[in-house]
Structure formats: structure tokens, C-alpha cells
C-alpha atoms as a printed R data frame, in Angstrom:
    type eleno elety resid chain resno       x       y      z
1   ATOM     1    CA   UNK     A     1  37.325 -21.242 11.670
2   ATOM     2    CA   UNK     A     2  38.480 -22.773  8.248
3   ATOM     3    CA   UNK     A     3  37.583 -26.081  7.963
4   ATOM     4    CA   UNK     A     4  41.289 -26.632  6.410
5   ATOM     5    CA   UNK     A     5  42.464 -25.504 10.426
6   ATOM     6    CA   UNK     A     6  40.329 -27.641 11.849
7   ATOM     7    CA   UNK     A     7  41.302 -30.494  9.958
8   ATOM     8    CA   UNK     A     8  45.165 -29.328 10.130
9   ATOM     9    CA   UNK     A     9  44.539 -29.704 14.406
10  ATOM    10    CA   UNK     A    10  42.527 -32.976 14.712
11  ATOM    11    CA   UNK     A    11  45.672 -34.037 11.777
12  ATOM    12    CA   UNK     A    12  48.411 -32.603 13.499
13  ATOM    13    CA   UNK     A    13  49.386 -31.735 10.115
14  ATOM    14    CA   UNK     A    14  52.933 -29.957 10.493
15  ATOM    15    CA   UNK     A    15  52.745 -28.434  7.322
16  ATOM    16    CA   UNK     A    16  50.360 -25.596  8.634
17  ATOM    17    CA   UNK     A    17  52.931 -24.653 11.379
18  ATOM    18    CA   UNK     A    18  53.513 -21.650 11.127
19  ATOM    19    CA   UNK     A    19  50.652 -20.657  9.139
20  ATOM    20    CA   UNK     A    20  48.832 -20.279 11.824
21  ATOM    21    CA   UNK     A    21  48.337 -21.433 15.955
22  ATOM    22    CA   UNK     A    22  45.679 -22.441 17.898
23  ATOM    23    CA   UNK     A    23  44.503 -21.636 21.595
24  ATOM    24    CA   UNK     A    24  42.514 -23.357 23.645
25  ATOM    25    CA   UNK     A    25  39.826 -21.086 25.861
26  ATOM    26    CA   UNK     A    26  39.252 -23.777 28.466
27  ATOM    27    CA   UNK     A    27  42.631 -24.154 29.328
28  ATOM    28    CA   UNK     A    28  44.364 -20.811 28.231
29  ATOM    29    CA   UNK     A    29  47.199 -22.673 26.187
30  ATOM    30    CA   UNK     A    30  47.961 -22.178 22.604
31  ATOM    31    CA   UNK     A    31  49.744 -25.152 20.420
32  ATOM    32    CA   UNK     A    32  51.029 -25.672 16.788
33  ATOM    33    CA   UNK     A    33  48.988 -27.330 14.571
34  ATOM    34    CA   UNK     A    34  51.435 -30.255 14.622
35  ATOM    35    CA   UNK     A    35  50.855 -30.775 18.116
36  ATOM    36    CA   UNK     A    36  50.153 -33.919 19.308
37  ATOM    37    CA   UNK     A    37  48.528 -33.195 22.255
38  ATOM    38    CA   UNK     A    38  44.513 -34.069 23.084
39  ATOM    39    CA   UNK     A    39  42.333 -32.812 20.355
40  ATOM    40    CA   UNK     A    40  40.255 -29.445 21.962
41  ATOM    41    CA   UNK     A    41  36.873 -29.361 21.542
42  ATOM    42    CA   UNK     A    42  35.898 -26.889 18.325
43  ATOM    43    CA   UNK     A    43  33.847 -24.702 19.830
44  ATOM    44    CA   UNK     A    44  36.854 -23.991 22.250
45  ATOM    45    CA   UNK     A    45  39.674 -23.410 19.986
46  ATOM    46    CA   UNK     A    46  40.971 -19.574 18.478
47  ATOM    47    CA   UNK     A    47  42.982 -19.230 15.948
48  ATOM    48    CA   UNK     A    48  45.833 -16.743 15.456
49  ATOM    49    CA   UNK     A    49  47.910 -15.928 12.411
50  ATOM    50    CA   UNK     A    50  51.057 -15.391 14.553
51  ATOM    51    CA   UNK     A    51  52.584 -16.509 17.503
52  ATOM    52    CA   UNK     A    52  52.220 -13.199 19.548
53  ATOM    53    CA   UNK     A    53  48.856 -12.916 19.348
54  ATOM    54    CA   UNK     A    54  47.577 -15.240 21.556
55  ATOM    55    CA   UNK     A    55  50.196 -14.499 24.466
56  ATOM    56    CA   UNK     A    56  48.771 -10.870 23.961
57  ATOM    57    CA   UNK     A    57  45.361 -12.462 24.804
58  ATOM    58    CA   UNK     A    58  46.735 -14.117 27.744
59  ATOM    59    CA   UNK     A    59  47.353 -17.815 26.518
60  ATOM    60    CA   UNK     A    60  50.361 -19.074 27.300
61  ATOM    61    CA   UNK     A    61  52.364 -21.769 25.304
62  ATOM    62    CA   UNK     A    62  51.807 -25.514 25.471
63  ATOM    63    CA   UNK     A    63  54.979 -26.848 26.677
64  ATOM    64    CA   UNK     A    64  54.989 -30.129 24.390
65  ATOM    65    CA   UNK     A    65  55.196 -28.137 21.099
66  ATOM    66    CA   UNK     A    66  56.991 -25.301 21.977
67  ATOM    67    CA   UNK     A    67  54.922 -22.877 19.684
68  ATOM    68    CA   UNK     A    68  56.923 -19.667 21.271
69  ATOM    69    CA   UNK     A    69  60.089 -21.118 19.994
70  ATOM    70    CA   UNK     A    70  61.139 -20.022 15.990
71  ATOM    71    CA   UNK     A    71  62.656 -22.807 15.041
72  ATOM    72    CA   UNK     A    72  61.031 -26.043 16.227
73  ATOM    73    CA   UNK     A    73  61.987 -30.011 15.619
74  ATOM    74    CA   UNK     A    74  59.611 -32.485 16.364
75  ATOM    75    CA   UNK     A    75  59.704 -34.828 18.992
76  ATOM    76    CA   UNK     A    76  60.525 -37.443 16.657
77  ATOM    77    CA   UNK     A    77  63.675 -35.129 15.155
78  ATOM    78    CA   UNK     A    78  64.774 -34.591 18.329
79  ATOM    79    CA   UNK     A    79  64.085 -38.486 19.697
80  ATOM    80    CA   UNK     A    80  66.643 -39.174 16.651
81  ATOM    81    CA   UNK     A    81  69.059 -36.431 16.992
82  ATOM    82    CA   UNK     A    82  69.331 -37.989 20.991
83  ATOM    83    CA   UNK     A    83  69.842 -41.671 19.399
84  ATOM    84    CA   UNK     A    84  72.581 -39.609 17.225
85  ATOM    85    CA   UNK     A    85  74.700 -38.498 19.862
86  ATOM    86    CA   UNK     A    86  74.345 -41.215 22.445
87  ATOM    87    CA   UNK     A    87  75.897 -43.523 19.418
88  ATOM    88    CA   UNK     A    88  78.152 -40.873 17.961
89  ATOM    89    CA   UNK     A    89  79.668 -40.895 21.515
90  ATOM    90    CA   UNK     A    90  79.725 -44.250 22.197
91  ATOM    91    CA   UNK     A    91  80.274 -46.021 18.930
92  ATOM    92    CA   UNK     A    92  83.581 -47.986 20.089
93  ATOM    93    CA   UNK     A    93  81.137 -49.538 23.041
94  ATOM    94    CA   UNK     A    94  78.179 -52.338 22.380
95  ATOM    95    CA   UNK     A    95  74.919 -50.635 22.315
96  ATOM    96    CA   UNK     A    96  72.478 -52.498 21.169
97  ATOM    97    CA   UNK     A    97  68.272 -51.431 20.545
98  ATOM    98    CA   UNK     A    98  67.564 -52.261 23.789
99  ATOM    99    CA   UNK     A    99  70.313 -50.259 25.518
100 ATOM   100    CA   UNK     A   100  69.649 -46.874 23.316
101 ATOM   101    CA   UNK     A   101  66.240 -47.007 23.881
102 ATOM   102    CA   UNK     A   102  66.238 -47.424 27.315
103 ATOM   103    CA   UNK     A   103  68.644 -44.513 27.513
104 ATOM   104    CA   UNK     A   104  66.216 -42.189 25.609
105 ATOM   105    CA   UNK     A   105  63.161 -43.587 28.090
106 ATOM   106    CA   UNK     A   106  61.682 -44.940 24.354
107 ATOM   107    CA   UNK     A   107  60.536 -48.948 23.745
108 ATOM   108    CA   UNK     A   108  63.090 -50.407 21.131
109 ATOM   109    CA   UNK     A   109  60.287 -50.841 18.336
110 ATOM   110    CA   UNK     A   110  59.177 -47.260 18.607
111 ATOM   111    CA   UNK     A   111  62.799 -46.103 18.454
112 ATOM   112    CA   UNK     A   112  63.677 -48.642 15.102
113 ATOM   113    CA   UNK     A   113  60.755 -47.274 13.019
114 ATOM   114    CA   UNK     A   114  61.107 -43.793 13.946
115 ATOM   115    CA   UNK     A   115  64.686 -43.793 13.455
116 ATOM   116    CA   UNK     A   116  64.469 -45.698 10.419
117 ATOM   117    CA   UNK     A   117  62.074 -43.388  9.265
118 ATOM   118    CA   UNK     A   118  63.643 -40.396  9.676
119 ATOM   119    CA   UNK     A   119  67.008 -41.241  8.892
120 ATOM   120    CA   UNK     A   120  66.138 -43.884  5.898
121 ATOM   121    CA   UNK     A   121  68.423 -46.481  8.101
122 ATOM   122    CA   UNK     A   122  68.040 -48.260 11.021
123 ATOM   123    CA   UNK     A   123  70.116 -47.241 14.282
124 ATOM   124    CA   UNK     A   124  72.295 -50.508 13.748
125 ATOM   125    CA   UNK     A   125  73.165 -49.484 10.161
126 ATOM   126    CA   UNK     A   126  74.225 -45.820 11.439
127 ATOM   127    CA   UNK     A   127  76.751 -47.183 14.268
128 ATOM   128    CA   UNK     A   128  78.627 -49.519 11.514
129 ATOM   129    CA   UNK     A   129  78.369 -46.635  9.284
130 ATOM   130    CA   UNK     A   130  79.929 -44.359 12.275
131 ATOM   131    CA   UNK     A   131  82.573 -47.069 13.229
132 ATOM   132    CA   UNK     A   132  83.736 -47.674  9.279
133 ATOM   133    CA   UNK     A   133  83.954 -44.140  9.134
134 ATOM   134    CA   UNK     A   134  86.489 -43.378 12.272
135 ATOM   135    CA   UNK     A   135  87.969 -46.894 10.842
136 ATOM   136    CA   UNK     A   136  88.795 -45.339  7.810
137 ATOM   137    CA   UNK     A   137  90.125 -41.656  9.787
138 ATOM   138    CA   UNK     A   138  92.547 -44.108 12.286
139 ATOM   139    CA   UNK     A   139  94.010 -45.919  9.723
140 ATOM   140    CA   UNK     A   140  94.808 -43.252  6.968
141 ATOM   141    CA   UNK     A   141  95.880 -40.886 10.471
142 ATOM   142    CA   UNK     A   142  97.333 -43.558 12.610
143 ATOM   143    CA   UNK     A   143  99.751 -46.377 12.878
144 ATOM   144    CA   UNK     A   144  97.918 -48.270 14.636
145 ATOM   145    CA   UNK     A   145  97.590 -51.953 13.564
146 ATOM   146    CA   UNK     A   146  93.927 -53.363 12.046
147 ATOM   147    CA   UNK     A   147  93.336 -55.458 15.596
148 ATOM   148    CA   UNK     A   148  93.948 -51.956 17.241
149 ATOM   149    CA   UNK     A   149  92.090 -50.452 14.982
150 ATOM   150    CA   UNK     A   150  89.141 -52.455 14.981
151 ATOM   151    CA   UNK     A   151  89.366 -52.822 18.818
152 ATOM   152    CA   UNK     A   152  88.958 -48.998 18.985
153 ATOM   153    CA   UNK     A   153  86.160 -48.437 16.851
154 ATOM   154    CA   UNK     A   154  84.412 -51.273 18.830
155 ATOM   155    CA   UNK     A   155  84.791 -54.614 17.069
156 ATOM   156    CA   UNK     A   156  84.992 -57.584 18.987
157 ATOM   157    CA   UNK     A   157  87.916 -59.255 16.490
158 ATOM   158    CA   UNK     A   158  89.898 -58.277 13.328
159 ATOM   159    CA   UNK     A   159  88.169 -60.796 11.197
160 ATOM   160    CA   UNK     A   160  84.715 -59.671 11.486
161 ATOM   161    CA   UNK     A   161  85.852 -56.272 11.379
162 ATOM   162    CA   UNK     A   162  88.332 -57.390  8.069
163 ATOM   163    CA   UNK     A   163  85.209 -58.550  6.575
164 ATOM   164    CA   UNK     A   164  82.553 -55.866  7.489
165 ATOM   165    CA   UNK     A   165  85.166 -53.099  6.265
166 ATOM   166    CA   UNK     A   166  85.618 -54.728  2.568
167 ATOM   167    CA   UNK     A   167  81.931 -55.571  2.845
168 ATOM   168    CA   UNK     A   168  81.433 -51.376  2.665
169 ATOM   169    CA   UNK     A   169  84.506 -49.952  1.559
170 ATOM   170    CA   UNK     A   170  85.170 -52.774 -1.191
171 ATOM   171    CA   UNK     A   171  89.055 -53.193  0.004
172 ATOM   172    CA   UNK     A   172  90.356 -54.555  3.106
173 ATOM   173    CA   UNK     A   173  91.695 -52.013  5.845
174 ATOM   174    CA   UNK     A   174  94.906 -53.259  4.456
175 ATOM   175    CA   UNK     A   175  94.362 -52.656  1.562
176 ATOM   176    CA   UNK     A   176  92.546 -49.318  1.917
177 ATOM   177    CA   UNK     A   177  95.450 -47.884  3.982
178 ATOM   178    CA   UNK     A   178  97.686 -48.446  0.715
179 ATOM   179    CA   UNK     A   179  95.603 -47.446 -1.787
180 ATOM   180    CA   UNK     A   180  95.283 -44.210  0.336
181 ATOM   181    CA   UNK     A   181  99.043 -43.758  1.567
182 ATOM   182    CA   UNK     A   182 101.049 -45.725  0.210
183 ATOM   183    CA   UNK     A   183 102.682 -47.696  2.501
């Protein structure tokens, strides 16, 4: 085996998936190199340059990495693409850390830095971004007043939500809605 493999394995360097897999004799399961599951002894990993090889050989694939699958996220893409939805769907509601990361069986400090890591923002910053954002669709699409407006993207008042909006927009909702409408 190439030491680069080996390295890639004890690593789980994602940047050789792909390249090649690994299979482990003693237990008859073969893995990405970005898998993070218990590093195999050497002398009982194979490696195969393609992801049928090893199932002709009778391994079967490790159900963490999902090497059988072509297109593969990591657990931390898919950890964030979960945090995505849940607050996508329930921006107008008040989730805080604690309540996502409960919901996606995480601890709230694990969920912060791998969010923030992946998405360059923390999950707090991407709700207000998601809430300005259907602010800005309801009131260019709506008549709805500001209070109604901020009640349904899930403000608790019109002033914070005043304030927070010219904060990252640089008008007021007022004053956004006639810029962009004219009336």
C-alpha cells in the first residue's frame, strides 16, 4: 500500500475520495478515505481503485460513509443542510442554538462551529439573513403593514425589527418599500 493511502485513512483526508477505497479484511466492509470511522489495523486494509471492486470481492459498504453512493456529502454538509431547512421552515418562530441542535440530536457548540464553518456564518446570522430576506419579498409583494410584517417573519416588535432591517438593508422597511414601488 502507498504510504500516501495510508496516511489519506488514518487522515480521513477527503481529498483522496474517490481516488481510491479501502476494505477492511477483518470485518468485510469497505469505506472512503474520508471516513471517520475507527482506524483498521494496516496489515488488514485493501485497497481498490474503484468502488466495484471490493463488492466484487465480497465487502460490503460501511454504512457511515456511504462509499457505494456517487455523489456523497459529509456528515458535516449534511448536519448543515438539516440546520438549513429546519430554519428555512421555521424562520417566523424563535429557535434558538439550543432548540436546533437538539432537533438535529447535535450539542449547540458542535453545531455553531460546524455551521459557522461551513457556511462562513453562524446559524443566528443565517435566520436574520432568512427573515430580512422574506421581509424584503412581503413588503415589495404585500400590503401588509411593517408590525405585520415583522410579526410574520418572526420579530417580537416593529422597532427592533425597524432597526435590524436598516441595520442590513441601509433604509427602513418604509423606506425600502418606496424606494422599490413607489408608494
Amino acid at each position: 500500500m502507498k504510504e500516501e493511502f495510508w496516511k489519506a485513512i488514518v487522515e480521513c483526508d477527503e481529498n483522496f475520495d474517490g481516488i481510491f477505497y479501502y476494505g477492511v479484511m477483518t470485518t468485510g466492509i469497505f469505506c472512503r478515505p474520508s471516513c471517520r470511522s475507527k482506524t483498521p489495523k494496516q496489515q488488514n486494509v485493501k485497497i481498490f481503485h474503484n468502488y466495484e471492486e471490493p463488492t466484487v470481492e465480497g465487502f460490503r459498504p460501511c454504512k457511515r460513509c456511504r462509499p457505494d453512493l456517487l455523489t456523497h456529502s459529509t456528515t458535516k454538509q449534511n448536519l448543515v443542510k438539516k440546520a438549513i431547512q429546519v430554519m428555512s421552515e421555521n424562520y417566523s418562530k424563535e429557535i434558538g442554538l439550543t432548540d436546533l441542535a437538539v432537533k438535529l440530536y447535535v450539542s449547540p457548540f458542535y453545531l455553531q462551529r460546524i455551521f459557522k464553518s461551513e457556511t462562513a456564518m453562524s446559524p443566528s446570522q443565517f435566520l436574520l439573513n432568512k427573515r430580512i430576506e422574506r421581509a424584503k419579498d412581503l413588503i415589495l409583494h404585500t400590503s401588509l403593514s411593517m408590525t405585520e410584517v415583522a410579526l410574520e417573519v418572526g420579530f417580537k416588535n416593529s422597532a427592533h425589527f425597524s432597526s435590524v432591517f436598516r441595520k442590513k438593508v441601509g433604509y427602513s422597511p418604509t423606506e425600502y418599500r418606496l424606494k422599490h414601488t413607489g408608494s
